[in-house]
Amino acid sequence: GTFHVPFTLIKNAAKARGFSVNDVFVAAALRGAASYHTRHGAQAHELRVNVPISLRGDAGDRSAQNSNAVAIARFEMPVHGLPLEQLMQEAHDQVDRWRSAPAARMSDPLADISWFVPVPVIAHAASASDVTTSNVPGPPISVYLAGARMTHVFPLVATIGAAVNITMVTYDGTACIGVSSDDRCVPDVSNLLGDLTEAFADVLG
């Protein structure tokens, strides 16, 4: 499923509270996921989250100049009963802590030797998360194909071992959000989308 919000609202919400766009996005995504748990009579105290971390421009690592330069951070995020600002602070602190961790720079070497590891072991490790969130900057201006203006860019990305992947691509002033999910974990995607859009509306005022 997909939905979109004006990117200006996300930037304003971040600036007003002294956080980054990514902090606001992750907080809104996790608040929506927590609401979905509540809808089903479950109380999620923590959610296990995957977040791609960009290592590009890392002065201490020449390999960070490569085409990908991305590591996948996996951590637990407390969500139950947290005020909005505290949820944003948790998102900020977790990503910042992971970005500065030496282990983040081991992702490429580990990938090189991962074929030694039995596939079931890799699959089990990858399936231990609830939500993958990813924030991808897109073109800040309109782009065209054969004279026709592209109006939106909706990312529908693999779940990367989680139950749900929530990815945002910003394009020409619009935050386009795509939600991919595992049907075995999320049987009612429309309700999940409703909880997510409501959470974003709440976070963005």
Short mmCIF file of C-alpha atoms in Angstrom, two decimals:
data_model
loop_
_atom_site.label_atom_id
_atom_site.label_comp_id
_atom_site.label_asym_id
_atom_site.label_seq_id
_atom_site.Cartn_x
_atom_site.Cartn_y
_atom_site.Cartn_z
CA GLY A 1 0.00 0.00 0.00
CA THR A 2 0.97 3.64 -0.36
CA PHE A 3 0.21 7.10 0.97
CA HIS A 4 1.86 10.51 0.74
CA VAL A 5 2.23 13.68 2.79
CA PRO A 6 3.73 17.11 2.03
CA PHE A 7 7.45 16.90 2.74
CA THR A 8 7.33 20.43 4.19
CA LEU A 9 5.24 19.14 7.10
CA ILE A 10 7.90 16.56 7.98
CA LYS A 11 10.69 19.15 7.78
CA ASN A 12 8.70 21.59 9.91
CA ALA A 13 7.94 18.93 12.53
CA ALA A 14 11.63 18.04 12.70
CA LYS A 15 12.83 21.64 12.92
CA ALA A 16 10.27 22.58 15.57
CA ARG A 17 11.50 19.80 17.87
CA GLY A 18 15.20 19.95 17.05
CA PHE A 19 15.33 16.56 15.32
CA SER A 20 16.13 15.29 11.83
CA VAL A 21 13.67 14.30 9.11
CA ASN A 22 14.66 10.68 9.64
CA ASP A 23 13.92 10.91 13.39
CA VAL A 24 10.39 12.15 12.62
CA PHE A 25 9.85 9.51 9.93
CA VAL A 26 10.99 6.59 12.11
CA ALA A 27 8.95 7.83 15.09
CA ALA A 28 5.79 8.13 12.98
CA ALA A 29 6.32 4.71 11.37
CA LEU A 30 6.83 2.99 14.73
CA ARG A 31 3.89 4.79 16.34
CA GLY A 32 1.70 3.47 13.52
CA ALA A 33 3.08 -0.05 13.94
CA ALA A 34 2.44 0.10 17.69
CA SER A 35 -1.15 1.23 17.06
CA TYR A 36 -1.63 -1.75 14.74
CA HIS A 37 -0.57 -4.08 17.58
CA THR A 38 -3.07 -2.37 19.90
CA ARG A 39 -5.81 -2.86 17.28
CA HIS A 40 -5.19 -6.60 17.54
CA GLY A 41 -5.23 -6.66 21.32
CA ALA A 42 -1.45 -6.88 21.70
CA GLN A 43 0.70 -4.40 23.55
CA ALA A 44 4.07 -3.86 21.88
CA HIS A 45 6.49 -2.60 24.50
CA GLU A 46 9.37 -2.79 22.03
CA LEU A 47 9.66 -3.28 18.28
CA ARG A 48 12.67 -4.86 16.61
CA VAL A 49 13.70 -2.50 13.83
CA ASN A 50 15.94 -2.68 10.75
CA VAL A 51 17.31 0.67 9.57
CA PRO A 52 19.73 1.07 6.63
CA ILE A 53 22.60 3.30 7.80
CA SER A 54 24.55 5.29 5.21
CA LEU A 55 28.31 5.21 5.76
CA ARG A 56 29.06 7.43 2.78
CA GLY A 57 31.50 10.18 3.54
CA ASP A 58 32.99 8.35 6.52
CA ALA A 59 36.45 9.87 6.74
CA GLY A 60 37.74 6.86 8.63
CA ASP A 61 36.81 4.33 5.99
CA ARG A 62 37.80 4.62 2.35
CA SER A 63 35.37 1.83 1.43
CA ALA A 64 32.52 4.18 2.43
CA GLN A 65 33.07 5.95 -0.87
CA ASN A 66 31.84 2.86 -2.74
CA SER A 67 28.52 2.78 -4.54
CA ASN A 68 26.49 1.29 -1.68
CA ALA A 69 28.25 2.18 1.59
CA VAL A 70 25.21 1.08 3.58
CA ALA A 71 24.93 -1.13 6.65
CA ILE A 72 21.71 -2.54 8.11
CA ALA A 73 21.32 -1.63 11.78
CA ARG A 74 19.10 -3.92 13.86
CA PHE A 75 17.96 -2.79 17.29
CA GLU A 76 15.03 -2.81 19.70
CA MET A 77 13.01 0.40 20.02
CA PRO A 78 10.77 1.03 23.05
CA VAL A 79 7.39 2.31 21.84
CA HIS A 80 4.78 1.75 24.54
CA GLY A 81 3.74 4.84 26.46
CA LEU A 82 6.54 7.03 25.10
CA PRO A 83 5.72 10.70 24.47
CA LEU A 84 6.35 11.74 20.88
CA GLU A 85 9.52 13.70 21.62
CA GLN A 86 10.98 10.79 23.57
CA LEU A 87 10.19 8.42 20.70
CA MET A 88 12.04 10.73 18.31
CA GLN A 89 14.96 10.96 20.74
CA GLU A 90 15.13 7.16 20.94
CA ALA A 91 15.16 6.92 17.15
CA HIS A 92 17.88 9.55 16.93
CA ASP A 93 20.05 7.97 19.64
CA GLN A 94 19.77 4.44 18.28
CA VAL A 95 20.70 5.39 14.71
CA ASP A 96 23.50 7.69 15.91
CA ARG A 97 24.88 4.96 18.17
CA TRP A 98 24.83 2.41 15.38
CA ARG A 99 26.37 4.77 12.84
CA SER A 100 29.37 5.30 15.10
CA ALA A 101 29.73 1.61 16.01
CA PRO A 102 32.82 -0.16 14.58
CA ALA A 103 30.60 -3.15 13.72
CA ALA A 104 28.80 -1.09 11.08
CA ARG A 105 31.95 -1.09 8.97
CA MET A 106 32.10 -4.89 9.05
CA SER A 107 29.04 -5.32 6.82
CA ASP A 108 30.95 -5.63 3.54
CA PRO A 109 33.61 -8.05 4.85
CA LEU A 110 30.88 -10.17 6.43
CA ALA A 111 28.94 -10.20 3.16
CA ASP A 112 32.07 -11.48 1.39
CA ILE A 113 32.25 -14.56 3.65
CA SER A 114 28.52 -15.08 4.18
CA TRP A 115 28.41 -17.90 1.62
CA PHE A 116 30.20 -20.06 4.22
CA VAL A 117 27.17 -19.75 6.53
CA PRO A 118 24.30 -22.26 6.02
CA VAL A 119 21.26 -20.64 4.39
CA PRO A 120 18.84 -21.61 7.23
CA VAL A 121 21.06 -19.77 9.72
CA ILE A 122 21.02 -16.60 7.60
CA ALA A 123 17.25 -16.87 7.05
CA HIS A 124 16.61 -17.29 10.78
CA ALA A 125 18.72 -14.26 11.66
CA ALA A 126 17.03 -12.13 9.00
CA SER A 127 13.51 -12.98 10.18
CA ALA A 128 14.02 -11.67 13.70
CA SER A 129 12.65 -8.15 13.10
CA ASP A 130 9.27 -6.46 13.15
CA VAL A 131 9.74 -3.35 11.00
CA THR A 132 12.22 -2.13 8.40
CA THR A 133 12.25 1.64 7.89
CA SER A 134 14.16 3.41 5.17
CA ASN A 135 14.34 7.08 4.19
CA VAL A 136 15.60 7.74 0.65
CA PRO A 137 16.08 11.28 -0.72
CA GLY A 138 14.77 11.59 -4.27
CA PRO A 139 14.88 14.37 -6.86
CA PRO A 140 13.87 17.72 -5.28
CA ILE A 141 12.52 18.88 -8.65
CA SER A 142 10.04 17.49 -11.17
CA VAL A 143 11.29 14.94 -13.68
CA TYR A 144 9.69 14.04 -16.98
CA LEU A 145 9.41 11.08 -19.32
CA ALA A 146 8.58 11.84 -22.95
CA GLY A 147 7.12 15.17 -21.84
CA ALA A 148 4.92 13.70 -19.12
CA ARG A 149 5.59 14.83 -15.55
CA MET A 150 6.14 12.08 -13.00
CA THR A 151 3.76 12.91 -10.14
CA HIS A 152 4.85 10.48 -7.39
CA VAL A 153 7.53 7.89 -6.62
CA PHE A 154 6.19 5.12 -4.39
CA PRO A 155 8.80 2.64 -3.12
CA LEU A 156 7.63 -0.93 -2.56
CA VAL A 157 10.66 -2.65 -1.12
CA ALA A 158 11.42 -6.16 0.12
CA THR A 159 10.74 -6.57 3.84
CA ILE A 160 14.42 -7.46 4.51
CA GLY A 161 13.44 -10.15 6.98
CA ALA A 162 10.89 -8.04 8.86
CA ALA A 163 7.11 -8.32 8.95
CA VAL A 164 6.75 -4.86 7.38
CA ASN A 165 8.93 -2.53 5.31
CA ILE A 166 8.03 1.18 5.44
CA THR A 167 10.09 3.23 3.00
CA MET A 168 9.87 6.94 2.24
CA VAL A 169 11.13 8.57 -0.96
CA THR A 170 11.00 12.36 -1.13
CA TYR A 171 10.23 13.77 -4.56
CA ASP A 172 9.51 17.36 -5.62
CA GLY A 173 8.10 18.43 -2.24
CA THR A 174 6.18 15.21 -1.53
CA ALA A 175 7.04 12.40 0.87
CA CYS A 176 5.92 9.22 -0.92
CA ILE A 177 5.60 6.29 1.48
CA GLY A 178 5.34 2.66 0.40
CA VAL A 179 4.42 -0.20 2.72
CA SER A 180 5.33 -3.82 1.93
CA SER A 181 4.34 -6.60 4.29
CA ASP A 182 4.42 -10.34 4.86
CA ASP A 183 0.83 -11.61 4.53
CA ARG A 184 1.44 -14.21 7.25
CA CYS A 185 2.20 -11.41 9.72
CA VAL A 186 -0.16 -8.70 8.45
CA PRO A 187 -3.46 -10.18 7.23
CA ASP A 188 -5.24 -6.80 7.09
CA VAL A 189 -2.98 -4.37 5.25
CA SER A 190 -5.70 -1.74 4.94
CA ASN A 191 -5.88 -1.44 8.74
CA LEU A 192 -2.10 -1.15 8.96
CA LEU A 193 -2.17 1.65 6.37
CA GLY A 194 -4.92 3.38 8.32
CA ASP A 195 -2.89 3.21 11.54
CA LEU A 196 0.21 4.51 9.76
CA THR A 197 -1.55 7.44 8.09
CA GLU A 198 -3.17 8.36 11.40
CA ALA A 199 0.20 8.22 13.16
CA PHE A 200 1.82 10.45 10.53
CA ALA A 201 -1.07 12.92 10.81
CA ASP A 202 -0.62 12.98 14.58
CA VAL A 203 3.16 13.43 14.43
CA LEU A 204 2.97 16.12 11.74
CA GLY A 205 0.14 18.01 13.42
#
